[in-house]
Short mmCIF file of C-alpha atoms in Angstrom, two decimals:
data_model
loop_
_atom_site.label_atom_id
_atom_site.label_comp_id
_atom_site.label_asym_id
_atom_site.label_seq_id
_atom_site.Cartn_x
_atom_site.Cartn_y
_atom_site.Cartn_z
CA MET A 70 68.07 52.03 87.45
CA LYS A 71 68.34 55.47 89.04
CA LEU A 72 67.32 58.25 86.64
CA ASP A 73 67.96 61.93 87.47
CA ARG A 74 66.47 64.92 85.61
CA ARG A 75 69.54 65.60 83.49
CA LYS A 76 69.59 62.05 82.14
CA PHE A 77 65.84 62.19 81.50
CA LEU A 78 66.17 65.42 79.50
CA LYS A 79 68.97 63.97 77.41
CA ILE A 80 66.95 60.87 76.63
CA GLY A 81 63.85 62.95 75.84
CA ALA A 82 65.74 65.32 73.57
CA VAL A 83 67.34 62.47 71.64
CA ALA A 84 63.99 60.69 71.32
CA GLY A 85 62.19 63.81 70.15
CA GLY A 86 64.93 64.70 67.67
CA THR A 87 64.99 61.16 66.33
CA ALA A 88 61.23 61.21 65.81
CA VAL A 89 61.43 64.45 63.86
CA CYS A 90 64.39 63.44 61.73
CA ALA A 91 62.95 60.01 60.99
CA THR A 92 59.81 61.43 59.43
CA ALA A 93 61.24 64.54 57.74
CA ALA A 94 63.32 64.22 54.62
CA PRO A 95 66.24 66.66 54.21
CA ALA A 96 65.05 70.10 53.07
CA GLN A 97 66.04 70.82 49.51
CA ALA A 98 65.44 73.87 47.35
CA ARG A 99 62.84 73.16 44.68
CA GLU A 100 63.03 74.28 41.08
CA ARG A 101 62.57 77.91 40.18
CA ARG A 102 58.97 79.03 39.72
CA GLU A 103 58.36 80.72 36.38
CA PRO A 104 56.11 83.80 36.03
CA ASP A 105 52.65 83.40 34.54
CA PRO A 106 52.20 85.47 31.35
CA ASN A 107 48.74 86.53 32.61
CA TRP A 108 50.05 88.07 35.82
CA TYR A 109 49.66 91.82 36.24
CA GLY A 110 52.20 94.18 37.73
CA MET A 111 53.61 97.69 37.58
CA LEU A 112 56.69 99.40 36.20
CA ASN A 113 57.92 102.15 38.53
CA ASP A 114 60.14 104.56 36.60
CA SER A 115 62.12 106.61 39.11
CA ALA A 116 63.58 108.69 36.26
CA ARG A 117 60.06 110.01 35.60
CA CYS A 118 58.79 110.28 39.17
CA ILE A 119 58.37 113.90 40.34
CA GLY A 120 57.65 113.08 43.98
CA CYS A 121 54.12 114.50 43.99
CA LYS A 122 52.83 111.60 46.12
CA ALA A 123 49.58 111.38 44.16
CA CYS A 124 50.03 107.59 44.13
CA GLN A 125 50.45 107.59 47.90
CA VAL A 126 47.24 109.55 48.38
CA ALA A 127 45.33 107.36 45.92
CA CYS A 128 46.48 104.23 47.76
CA LYS A 129 45.26 105.64 51.06
CA LYS A 130 41.84 106.43 49.62
CA GLU A 131 41.48 103.12 47.82
CA ASN A 132 42.34 101.07 50.90
CA LYS A 133 40.65 103.43 53.40
CA LEU A 134 43.85 103.84 55.41
CA GLU A 135 44.31 106.23 58.30
CA LEU A 136 46.55 109.29 58.04
CA GLU A 137 49.86 109.27 59.85
CA ALA A 138 50.50 112.69 61.39
CA THR A 139 53.61 113.85 63.22
CA LEU A 140 53.48 114.23 66.99
CA ASP A 141 53.93 118.00 66.52
CA ASP A 142 50.72 118.15 64.47
CA LYS A 143 48.74 116.30 67.10
CA GLU A 144 50.13 118.41 69.95
CA LYS A 145 49.52 121.72 68.18
CA PHE A 146 46.24 121.05 66.43
CA GLY A 147 44.86 117.90 68.03
CA HIS A 148 44.59 116.19 64.63
CA ALA A 149 46.53 115.52 61.44
CA ILE A 150 47.24 118.52 59.21
CA TYR A 151 48.90 116.38 56.55
CA ASP A 152 49.95 112.77 56.09
CA SER A 153 53.65 112.31 56.85
CA PRO A 154 54.60 108.62 57.06
CA ARG A 155 58.29 107.78 57.45
CA GLY A 156 58.02 104.21 56.25
CA LEU A 157 55.64 101.43 55.32
CA SER A 158 53.20 100.59 58.09
CA GLU A 159 49.74 99.18 58.74
CA HIS A 160 48.43 102.58 57.57
CA THR A 161 50.76 103.07 54.59
CA TYR A 162 51.03 100.55 51.74
CA THR A 163 52.71 102.90 49.23
CA LEU A 164 55.44 105.39 50.06
CA ILE A 165 57.45 107.87 48.00
CA LYS A 166 61.04 108.27 49.15
CA LEU A 167 63.75 110.69 48.10
CA HIS A 168 67.28 109.80 47.04
CA GLN A 169 69.34 112.98 47.42
CA GLY A 170 72.22 113.33 45.01
CA GLU A 171 75.22 115.65 45.30
CA LYS A 172 73.32 118.31 43.35
CA ALA A 173 69.69 119.38 43.70
CA GLU A 174 68.90 118.36 40.14
CA GLU A 175 70.14 114.85 40.89
CA ALA A 176 67.35 114.19 43.39
CA THR A 177 65.49 110.98 42.56
CA PHE A 178 62.17 109.81 43.92
CA VAL A 179 61.29 106.15 44.27
CA LYS A 180 58.06 104.35 45.11
CA GLN A 181 58.20 101.75 47.88
CA GLN A 182 55.58 99.00 48.08
CA CYS A 183 55.07 95.23 48.03
CA MET A 184 56.98 93.69 45.12
CA HIS A 185 54.45 90.86 44.56
CA CYS A 186 57.27 88.41 43.94
CA VAL A 187 57.02 85.64 41.37
CA ASP A 188 57.93 83.16 44.11
CA PRO A 189 56.98 84.99 47.34
CA ALA A 190 59.09 84.30 50.41
CA CYS A 191 56.20 85.44 52.61
CA GLN A 192 53.96 82.76 51.13
CA SER A 193 56.59 80.07 51.53
CA ALA A 194 57.16 81.01 55.18
CA CYS A 195 53.46 81.03 56.10
CA ILE A 196 52.59 77.64 57.59
CA VAL A 197 48.82 78.18 57.44
CA GLY A 198 48.53 79.57 53.89
CA ALA A 199 47.39 83.06 54.89
CA LEU A 200 49.45 84.58 52.05
CA LYS A 201 48.88 83.30 48.53
CA LYS A 202 49.79 84.21 44.99
CA GLN A 203 46.58 85.00 43.12
CA PRO A 204 45.79 84.29 39.43
CA THR A 205 46.12 88.04 38.82
CA GLY A 206 49.70 88.02 40.07
CA ALA A 207 48.98 89.74 43.38
CA VAL A 208 50.16 88.28 46.68
CA GLN A 209 47.08 88.54 48.90
CA TYR A 210 46.62 88.08 52.63
CA ASP A 211 43.76 86.22 54.31
CA ALA A 212 43.27 87.50 57.87
CA GLY A 213 40.88 84.65 58.63
CA MET A 214 43.66 82.08 58.28
CA CYS A 215 46.48 84.03 59.93
CA MET A 216 47.67 82.83 63.34
CA GLY A 217 49.89 85.87 64.00
CA CYS A 218 53.28 84.15 63.90
CA ARG A 219 54.78 86.98 61.78
CA TYR A 220 57.10 84.59 59.90
CA CYS A 221 56.18 86.49 56.72
CA MET A 222 57.72 89.65 58.15
CA VAL A 223 60.99 87.84 58.83
CA ALA A 224 61.03 86.04 55.47
CA CYS A 225 60.30 89.04 53.21
CA PRO A 226 63.63 90.31 51.80
CA TYR A 227 62.08 93.77 51.32
CA SER A 228 60.58 94.06 54.84
CA VAL A 229 57.14 94.81 53.39
CA PRO A 230 54.53 93.02 55.59
CA GLN A 231 53.49 95.21 58.52
CA PHE A 232 51.88 94.11 61.78
CA GLU A 233 49.03 95.88 63.59
CA TRP A 234 50.83 96.19 66.91
CA HIS A 235 48.15 98.30 68.58
CA ARG A 236 45.14 96.09 67.90
CA ALA A 237 43.76 93.39 70.19
CA ILE A 238 43.17 91.14 67.17
CA PRO A 239 45.98 92.18 64.80
CA SER A 240 46.50 91.41 61.12
CA ILE A 241 49.28 91.70 58.59
CA LYS A 242 48.98 94.71 56.26
CA LYS A 243 50.56 95.40 52.88
CA CYS A 244 49.86 96.43 49.29
CA THR A 245 47.34 94.12 47.61
CA LEU A 246 47.91 95.41 44.06
CA CYS A 247 44.26 96.52 44.34
CA ASN A 248 43.41 92.89 43.64
CA GLU A 249 39.84 92.76 44.96
CA THR A 250 38.80 96.33 44.18
CA LYS A 251 40.47 96.77 40.78
CA LEU A 252 42.26 93.79 39.21
CA THR A 253 39.41 91.32 39.46
CA LYS A 254 37.23 93.90 37.69
CA GLY A 255 39.75 94.38 34.90
CA GLU A 256 40.78 97.84 36.14
CA PRO A 257 44.32 99.22 36.71
CA THR A 258 45.68 99.93 40.17
CA ALA A 259 44.69 103.14 41.95
CA CYS A 260 48.26 104.41 42.19
CA SER A 261 49.01 103.94 38.47
CA THR A 262 45.80 105.78 37.53
CA ALA A 263 46.65 108.73 39.79
CA CYS A 264 50.23 109.28 38.58
CA PRO A 265 50.36 112.51 36.48
CA ALA A 266 53.93 111.97 35.25
CA GLY A 267 53.63 108.51 33.71
CA ALA A 268 56.06 107.13 36.28
CA ILE A 269 53.80 104.15 37.08
CA THR A 270 52.80 101.88 34.25
CA PHE A 271 50.25 99.14 34.88
CA GLY A 272 49.98 96.01 32.74
CA LYS A 273 50.97 92.39 32.31
CA ARG A 274 54.49 91.55 33.36
CA GLU A 275 55.81 90.62 29.92
CA GLU A 276 54.43 93.84 28.44
CA LEU A 277 56.02 95.88 31.22
CA LEU A 278 59.39 94.28 30.52
CA ARG A 279 59.02 95.15 26.84
CA ILE A 280 58.20 98.78 27.69
CA ALA A 281 61.16 98.99 30.06
CA ARG A 282 63.57 97.66 27.42
CA GLN A 283 62.22 100.14 24.90
CA ARG A 284 62.83 103.06 27.25
CA ILE A 285 66.40 101.95 27.99
CA LYS A 286 67.12 101.52 24.27
CA ALA A 287 65.54 104.85 23.31
CA GLU A 288 67.33 106.85 26.01
CA PRO A 289 70.55 105.03 26.99
CA GLU A 290 72.00 108.27 28.35
CA ARG A 291 69.10 108.58 30.79
CA TYR A 292 68.53 105.04 32.08
CA LEU A 293 70.71 102.49 33.80
CA ASP A 294 70.77 99.40 31.59
CA HIS A 295 69.02 97.12 34.07
CA ILE A 296 65.41 96.30 34.93
CA TYR A 297 65.15 95.69 38.64
CA GLY A 298 62.80 92.82 39.43
CA GLU A 299 63.18 91.01 36.14
CA LYS A 300 65.33 88.36 37.80
CA GLU A 301 66.09 89.48 41.37
CA ILE A 302 65.16 86.76 43.90
CA GLY A 303 63.44 84.84 41.13
CA GLY A 304 61.62 87.87 39.70
CA THR A 305 58.94 90.29 40.87
CA ASN A 306 55.73 91.66 39.39
CA VAL A 307 56.68 95.20 40.39
CA LEU A 308 59.60 96.35 38.24
CA TYR A 309 61.88 99.39 38.43
CA LEU A 310 63.93 101.66 36.20
CA THR A 311 66.45 104.18 37.50
CA ARG A 312 68.60 107.04 36.26
CA LYS A 313 71.93 106.08 34.76
CA ASN A 314 73.90 107.69 37.60
CA VAL A 315 71.73 106.27 40.40
CA GLN A 316 72.17 102.71 41.54
CA PHE A 317 69.15 100.70 42.71
CA ALA A 318 70.81 100.10 46.09
CA GLY A 319 70.78 103.87 46.60
CA LEU A 320 67.01 103.80 46.15
CA GLY A 321 66.56 101.18 48.85
CA LEU A 322 66.36 98.25 46.43
CA PRO A 323 68.95 95.71 47.63
CA ASP A 324 71.34 94.05 45.23
CA PHE A 325 69.92 90.55 45.58
CA GLU A 326 71.02 87.51 43.63
CA TYR A 327 68.76 86.06 40.97
CA LYS A 328 68.02 82.88 42.91
CA ALA A 329 64.75 82.82 44.85
CA VAL A 330 64.93 81.82 48.52
CA SER A 331 61.32 80.70 48.68
CA GLY A 332 61.87 77.09 47.66
CA LEU A 333 64.30 76.41 50.49
CA THR A 334 62.29 78.22 53.17
CA GLU A 335 59.13 76.43 52.07
CA SER A 336 60.66 72.98 52.24
CA ILE A 337 62.17 73.66 55.66
CA GLN A 338 58.94 75.05 57.09
CA HIS A 339 56.76 72.28 55.76
CA ARG A 340 59.09 69.54 56.95
CA ILE A 341 59.43 71.04 60.42
CA PHE A 342 55.70 71.37 60.95
CA GLN A 343 54.65 68.25 59.09
CA TYR A 344 52.16 66.35 61.27
CA PHE A 345 52.94 68.78 64.12
CA ILE A 346 55.68 66.40 65.21
CA PRO A 347 57.85 69.00 67.05
CA PRO A 348 54.97 70.22 69.28
CA ILE A 349 53.94 66.65 70.04
CA ALA A 350 57.51 65.70 70.89
CA VAL A 351 57.98 68.75 73.11
CA TYR A 352 54.72 68.23 74.99
CA SER A 353 55.48 64.55 75.43
CA ILE A 354 58.85 65.38 76.96
CA LEU A 355 57.35 68.01 79.27
CA GLY A 356 54.59 65.64 80.33
CA GLY A 357 57.15 62.95 81.08
CA ILE A 358 59.19 65.36 83.20
CA MET A 359 56.11 66.36 85.20
CA ALA A 360 55.12 62.75 85.83
CA TYR A 361 58.67 61.83 86.81
CA ASN A 362 58.94 64.72 89.29
CA GLN A 363 55.58 63.94 90.86
CA ARG A 364 56.60 60.32 91.32
CA ARG A 365 59.86 61.34 92.97
CA LYS A 366 58.08 63.71 95.34
CA LYS A 367 55.57 61.06 96.30
CA ASN A 368 58.27 58.53 96.97
CA ALA A 369 60.29 61.00 99.00
CA GLY A 370 57.19 62.03 100.95
CA ILE A 371 57.95 65.74 100.64
CA GLU A 372 56.92 68.65 98.39
CA GLY A 373 59.55 70.29 96.21
CA GLY A 374 62.29 67.77 96.83
CA GLU A 375 65.86 68.51 95.76
CA ASP A 376 66.89 67.45 92.27
CA GLU A 377 69.66 64.92 91.92
CA TYR A 378 72.68 65.87 89.82
#
């Protein structure tokens, strides 16, 4: 039977797809993961934040992160005069941002960082287990296991993980909740210790929720009656309060549903890469194509013969 390349590709694709589907059960979202009462976290109160950036500086010192200067600074002085990051990066794990209201007194500052989700999407997307939820509640990254696929960056609904684009051997960078330097020693995070306004409260998640509810009840005219992170995308260990007239979306905290996406992404990823079936199928097809072409060329007695269509 005469077999041209197009027919061979069709047969190979069907065979490869059949092999994958035969061994992989349909991806289904698993049950919701509940928070551990022993997990630590932080309550960021934007109604109390004064925008001093003491937390940002403390984070830099604790993690030994480089300063991010503007190009004007470097051109004028040859070095950084002050740290001026515009967003989270491999050099900035914590960032204070400003929400400008219609009036000057309505300005609200908000702290941006890793949310340390109850059911982390970054962990579920990582096929090598480089990101894991720790017993302390922190989501920690293991550079030794990372293969650089950057799926965690795509999966994170808050766009937190940052890639070291300018390094020959890059890693993923993000807030660690001071897990190794503080939490494992029973100490609070560096940013919460540095805050002079009481805008960052460190503690166990359930205690933070209790404190947040108390503040809303005590000052209903000041706070919006909602604790961000209590249930969003399955819950987070970093929680937020905001002023009554400022919505969380205005502070850069998206209005997500309560359902976590991690269960579905995890099941899809694990099924796709189970036993490395897709790579094996692809390489088998490519190898077959190469062998087929070489055989045709040999039979035709010429190099680079024309394909049949």
